Coordinates of C-alpha atoms and ligand atoms in Angstrom, one line a residue:
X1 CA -63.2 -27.8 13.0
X2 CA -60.8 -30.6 11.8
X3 CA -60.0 -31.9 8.4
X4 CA -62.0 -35.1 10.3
X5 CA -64.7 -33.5 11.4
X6 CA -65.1 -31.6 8.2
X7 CA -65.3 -34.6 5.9
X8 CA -67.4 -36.2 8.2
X9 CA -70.0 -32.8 7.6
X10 CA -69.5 -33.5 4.2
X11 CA -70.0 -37.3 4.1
X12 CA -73.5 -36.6 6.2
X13 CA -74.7 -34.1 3.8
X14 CA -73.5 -36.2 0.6
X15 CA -75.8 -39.0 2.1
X16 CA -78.9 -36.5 2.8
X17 CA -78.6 -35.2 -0.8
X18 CA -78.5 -39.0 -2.3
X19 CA -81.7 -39.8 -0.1
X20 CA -83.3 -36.7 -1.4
X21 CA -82.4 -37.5 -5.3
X22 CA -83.4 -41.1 -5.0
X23 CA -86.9 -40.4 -4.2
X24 CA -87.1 -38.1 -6.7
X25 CA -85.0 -40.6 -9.0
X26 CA -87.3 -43.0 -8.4
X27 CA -90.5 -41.0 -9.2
X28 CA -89.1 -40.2 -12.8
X29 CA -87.8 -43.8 -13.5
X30 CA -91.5 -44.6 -12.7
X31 CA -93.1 -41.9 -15.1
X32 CA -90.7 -42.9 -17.8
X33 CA -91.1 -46.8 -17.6
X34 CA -95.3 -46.2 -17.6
X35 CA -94.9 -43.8 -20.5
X36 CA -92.9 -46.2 -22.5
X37 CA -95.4 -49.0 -21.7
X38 CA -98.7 -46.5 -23.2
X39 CA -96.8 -46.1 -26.1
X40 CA -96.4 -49.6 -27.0
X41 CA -99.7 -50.2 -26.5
X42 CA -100.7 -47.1 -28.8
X43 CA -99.0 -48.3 -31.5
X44 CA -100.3 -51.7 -30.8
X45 CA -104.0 -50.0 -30.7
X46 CA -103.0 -47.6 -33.9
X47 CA -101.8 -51.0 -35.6
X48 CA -105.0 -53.1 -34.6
X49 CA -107.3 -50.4 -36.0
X50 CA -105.3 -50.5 -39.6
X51 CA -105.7 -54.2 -39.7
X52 CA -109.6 -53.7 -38.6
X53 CA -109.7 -51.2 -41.4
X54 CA -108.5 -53.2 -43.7
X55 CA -110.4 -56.2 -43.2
X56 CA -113.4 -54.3 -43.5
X57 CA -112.5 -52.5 -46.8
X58 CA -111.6 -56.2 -47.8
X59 CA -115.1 -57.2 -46.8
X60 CA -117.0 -54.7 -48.6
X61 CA -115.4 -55.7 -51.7
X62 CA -116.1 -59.1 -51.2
X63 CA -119.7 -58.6 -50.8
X64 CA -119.5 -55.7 -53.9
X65 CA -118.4 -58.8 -56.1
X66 CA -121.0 -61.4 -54.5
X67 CA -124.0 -58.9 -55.1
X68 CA -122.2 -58.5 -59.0
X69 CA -122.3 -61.8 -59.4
X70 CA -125.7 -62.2 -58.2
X71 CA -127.2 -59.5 -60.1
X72 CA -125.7 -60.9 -63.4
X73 CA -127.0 -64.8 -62.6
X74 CA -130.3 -62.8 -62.3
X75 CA -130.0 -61.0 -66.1
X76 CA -129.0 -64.1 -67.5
X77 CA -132.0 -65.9 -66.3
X78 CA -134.2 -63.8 -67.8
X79 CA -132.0 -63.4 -71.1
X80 CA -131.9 -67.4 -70.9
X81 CA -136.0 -66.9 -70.8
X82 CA -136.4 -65.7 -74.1
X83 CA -133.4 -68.0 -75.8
X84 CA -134.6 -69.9 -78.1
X85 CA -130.9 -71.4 -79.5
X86 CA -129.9 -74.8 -77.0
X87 CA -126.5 -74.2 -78.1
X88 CA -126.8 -70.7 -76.9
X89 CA -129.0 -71.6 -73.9
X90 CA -126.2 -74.0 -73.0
X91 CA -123.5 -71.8 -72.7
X92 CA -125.5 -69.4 -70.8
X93 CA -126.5 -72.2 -68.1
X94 CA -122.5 -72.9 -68.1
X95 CA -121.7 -69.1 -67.0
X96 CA -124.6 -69.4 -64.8
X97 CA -122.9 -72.5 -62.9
X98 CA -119.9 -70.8 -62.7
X99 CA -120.8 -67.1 -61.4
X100 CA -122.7 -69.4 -58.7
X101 CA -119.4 -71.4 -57.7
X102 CA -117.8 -67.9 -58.2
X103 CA -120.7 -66.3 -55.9
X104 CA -120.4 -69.1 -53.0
X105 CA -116.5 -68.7 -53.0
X106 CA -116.9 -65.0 -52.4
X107 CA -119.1 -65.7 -50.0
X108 CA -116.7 -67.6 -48.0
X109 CA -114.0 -65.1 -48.2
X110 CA -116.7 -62.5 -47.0
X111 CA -117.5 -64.1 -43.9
X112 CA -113.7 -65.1 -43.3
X113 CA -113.0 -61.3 -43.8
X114 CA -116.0 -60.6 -41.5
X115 CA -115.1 -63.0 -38.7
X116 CA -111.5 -61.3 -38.6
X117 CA -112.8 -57.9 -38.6
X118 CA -115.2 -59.1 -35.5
X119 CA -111.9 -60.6 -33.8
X120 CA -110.2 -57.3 -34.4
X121 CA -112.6 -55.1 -33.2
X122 CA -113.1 -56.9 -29.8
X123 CA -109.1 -57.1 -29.6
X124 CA -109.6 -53.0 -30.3
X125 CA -111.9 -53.3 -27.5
X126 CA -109.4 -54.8 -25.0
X127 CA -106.2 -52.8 -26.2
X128 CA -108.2 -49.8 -25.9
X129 CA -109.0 -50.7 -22.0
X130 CA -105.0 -50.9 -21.6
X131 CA -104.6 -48.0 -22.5
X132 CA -107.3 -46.3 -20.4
X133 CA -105.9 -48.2 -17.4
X134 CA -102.2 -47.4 -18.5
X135 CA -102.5 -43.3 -19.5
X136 CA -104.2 -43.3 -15.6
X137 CA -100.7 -44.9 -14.4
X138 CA -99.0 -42.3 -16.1
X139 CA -101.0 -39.4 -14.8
X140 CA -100.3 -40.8 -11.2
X141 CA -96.9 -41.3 -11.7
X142 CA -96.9 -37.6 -13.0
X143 CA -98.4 -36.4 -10.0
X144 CA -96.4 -38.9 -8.0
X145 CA -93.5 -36.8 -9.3
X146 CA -94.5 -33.4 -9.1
X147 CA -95.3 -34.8 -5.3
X148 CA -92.2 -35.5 -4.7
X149 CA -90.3 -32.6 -6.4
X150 CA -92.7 -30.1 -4.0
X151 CA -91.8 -32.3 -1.4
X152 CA -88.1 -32.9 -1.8
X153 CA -87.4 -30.1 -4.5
X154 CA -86.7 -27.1 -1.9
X155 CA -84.9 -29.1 0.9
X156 CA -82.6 -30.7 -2.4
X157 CA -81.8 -27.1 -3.4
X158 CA -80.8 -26.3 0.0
X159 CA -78.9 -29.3 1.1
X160 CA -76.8 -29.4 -2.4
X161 CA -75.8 -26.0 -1.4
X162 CA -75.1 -27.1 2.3
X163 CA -72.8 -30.0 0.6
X164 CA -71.4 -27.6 -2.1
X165 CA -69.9 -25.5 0.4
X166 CA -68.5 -28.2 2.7
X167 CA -67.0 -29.9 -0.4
X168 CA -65.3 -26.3 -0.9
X169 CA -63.7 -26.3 2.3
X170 CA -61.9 -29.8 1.4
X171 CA -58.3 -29.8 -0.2
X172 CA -59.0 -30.8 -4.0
X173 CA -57.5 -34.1 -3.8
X174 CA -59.2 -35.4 -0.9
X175 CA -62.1 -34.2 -2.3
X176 CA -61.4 -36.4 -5.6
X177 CA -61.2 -39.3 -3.5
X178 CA -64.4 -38.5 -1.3
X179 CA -66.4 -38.1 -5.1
X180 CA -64.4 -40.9 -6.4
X181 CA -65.4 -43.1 -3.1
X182 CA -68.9 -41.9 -2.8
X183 CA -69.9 -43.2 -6.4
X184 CA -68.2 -46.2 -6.1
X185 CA -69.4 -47.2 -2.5
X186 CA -73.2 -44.9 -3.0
X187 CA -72.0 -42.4 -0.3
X188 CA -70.5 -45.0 1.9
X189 CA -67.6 -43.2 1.7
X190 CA -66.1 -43.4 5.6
X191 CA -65.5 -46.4 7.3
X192 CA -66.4 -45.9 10.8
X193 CA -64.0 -47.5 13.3
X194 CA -65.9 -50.3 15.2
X195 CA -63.7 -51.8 18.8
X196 CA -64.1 -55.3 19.0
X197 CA -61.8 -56.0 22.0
X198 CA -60.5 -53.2 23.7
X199 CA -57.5 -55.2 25.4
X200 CA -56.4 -57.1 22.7
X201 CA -56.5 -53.8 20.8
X202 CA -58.9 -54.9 18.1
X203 CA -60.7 -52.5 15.4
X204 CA -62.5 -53.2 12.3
X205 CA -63.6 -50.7 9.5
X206 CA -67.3 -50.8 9.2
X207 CA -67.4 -50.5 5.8
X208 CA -65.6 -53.5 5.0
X209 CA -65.9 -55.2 8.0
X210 CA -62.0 -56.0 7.9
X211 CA -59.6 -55.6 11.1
X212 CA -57.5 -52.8 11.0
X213 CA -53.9 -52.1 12.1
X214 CA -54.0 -50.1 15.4
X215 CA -51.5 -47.8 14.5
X216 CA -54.1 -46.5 11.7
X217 CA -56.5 -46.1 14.6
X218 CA -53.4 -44.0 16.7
X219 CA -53.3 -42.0 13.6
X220 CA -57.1 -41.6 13.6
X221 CA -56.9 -40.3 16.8
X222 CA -54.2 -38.3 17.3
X223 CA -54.1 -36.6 14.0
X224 CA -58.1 -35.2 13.6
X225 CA -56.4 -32.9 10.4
X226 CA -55.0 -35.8 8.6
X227 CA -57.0 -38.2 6.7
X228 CA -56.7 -42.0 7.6
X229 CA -58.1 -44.7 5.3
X230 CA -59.2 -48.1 5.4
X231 CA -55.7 -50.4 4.2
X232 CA -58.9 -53.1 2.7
X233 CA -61.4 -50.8 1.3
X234 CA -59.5 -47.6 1.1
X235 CA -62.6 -45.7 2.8
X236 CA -61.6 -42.7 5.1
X237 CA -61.5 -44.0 8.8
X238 CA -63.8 -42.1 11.2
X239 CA -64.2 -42.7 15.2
X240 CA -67.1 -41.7 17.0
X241 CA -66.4 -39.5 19.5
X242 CA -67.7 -41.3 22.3
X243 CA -65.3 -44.1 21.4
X244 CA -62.2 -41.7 21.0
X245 CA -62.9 -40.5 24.5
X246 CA -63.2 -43.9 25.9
X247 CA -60.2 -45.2 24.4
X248 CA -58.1 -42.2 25.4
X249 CA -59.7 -42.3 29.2
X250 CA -58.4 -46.4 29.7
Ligands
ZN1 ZN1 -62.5 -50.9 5.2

């Protein structure tokens, strides 16, 4: 086999194993991004239910002090019932007046406290649907990746080795190039030569789409253990073979 041919083995196995390790990618960006999203909402939930809490401690209070107030109105009417002193009777009816204000005010408070502890327990209500619907995403986008790993898992163990042990067969600095190239360009990393007009001698690089000097293409040909690249995009040159045989046959 050429140092051509070769590279090309290598490039078509570099782009089976990226195909392979996107789906699987994919899968596990999914899982992560729907896991992230439950646990905001469970710290929204967690939040919501200490602010429920609260307001319903608050409430009780409130209506602990109403009923207080109540009860002593109550004891001082019947005290003020056996008063025989105005002056003393007076001052009684004052406190009176003023543990009713106090009593309505506490009131108030008690049903704000109790109309916010409603509106947080029906917005428990709806966080706590989220999260149902969101921990069922994230079960299917577990089984979505274990899918995908019994799908892809084997074959991806079997094709990294393929590619492993073409990439071993390439001279180390060529295969710098191909890694470099293949992460820059996602595994486009040839540039497969394209004829656009056989008399006038005119090639392009299909990776860049730019036209290339014929005397890269003569090299392309004529030297299948040397590596030719693209002056433009500096990808490795490739012919097909059918073209190489129909060029060499004019
Ligand atoms: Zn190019």
């Amino acid at each position: 086999m050429s140092l051509q041919e070769k590279l090309y083995d290598l490039f078509l196995l570099d782009q089976q194993v990226r195909g392979l390790r996107t789906r699987l990618d994919a899968a596990t960006r999914r899982l992560t991004l729907q896991d992230k999203k439950l646990a905001q909402l469970r710290q929204q939930q967690s939040e919501l239910s200490d602010q429920f809490k609260h307001a319903q401690a608050e409430f009780a209070t409130l209506e602990h002090q109403s009923t207080d107030a109540e009860e002593r109105v109550a004891k001082l009417r019947e005290q003020m019932n056996s008063v025989r002193n105005n002056k003393e009777y007076s001052a009684m009816l004052v406190e009176v007046n003023t543990l009713k204000d106090e009593k309505g005010k506490l009131e108030d408070q008690a049903l704000g406290k109790m109309t916010a502890a409603d509106e947080l327990k029906a917005r428990l209500g709806e966080i706590k649907t989220q999260v149902d619907n969101q921990a069922k995403l994230v079960e299917s986008a577990k089984t979505e990746v274990q899918s995908a790993k019994d799908e892809v898992g084997v074959q991806l163990d079997e094709t990294t080795s393929k590619r492993e042990a073409a990439a071993a067969e390439m001279p180390g600095d060529i295969l710098t190039t191909f890694e470099r190239l293949a992460d820059h360009y996602e595994g486009e990393t040839l540039g497969q030569i394209e004829e656009q007009d056989r008399r006038r001698r005119e090639y392009t690089c299909n990776g860049c789409y730019m036209e290339l000097p014929i005397e890269r293409v003569n090299a392309v040909m004529v030297k299948p253990d040397e590596l030719i690249t693209c002056p433009s995009c500096n990808r490795f040159l490739y012919i097909k073979q059918e073209l190489k045989a129909e060029i060499g046959a004019k």
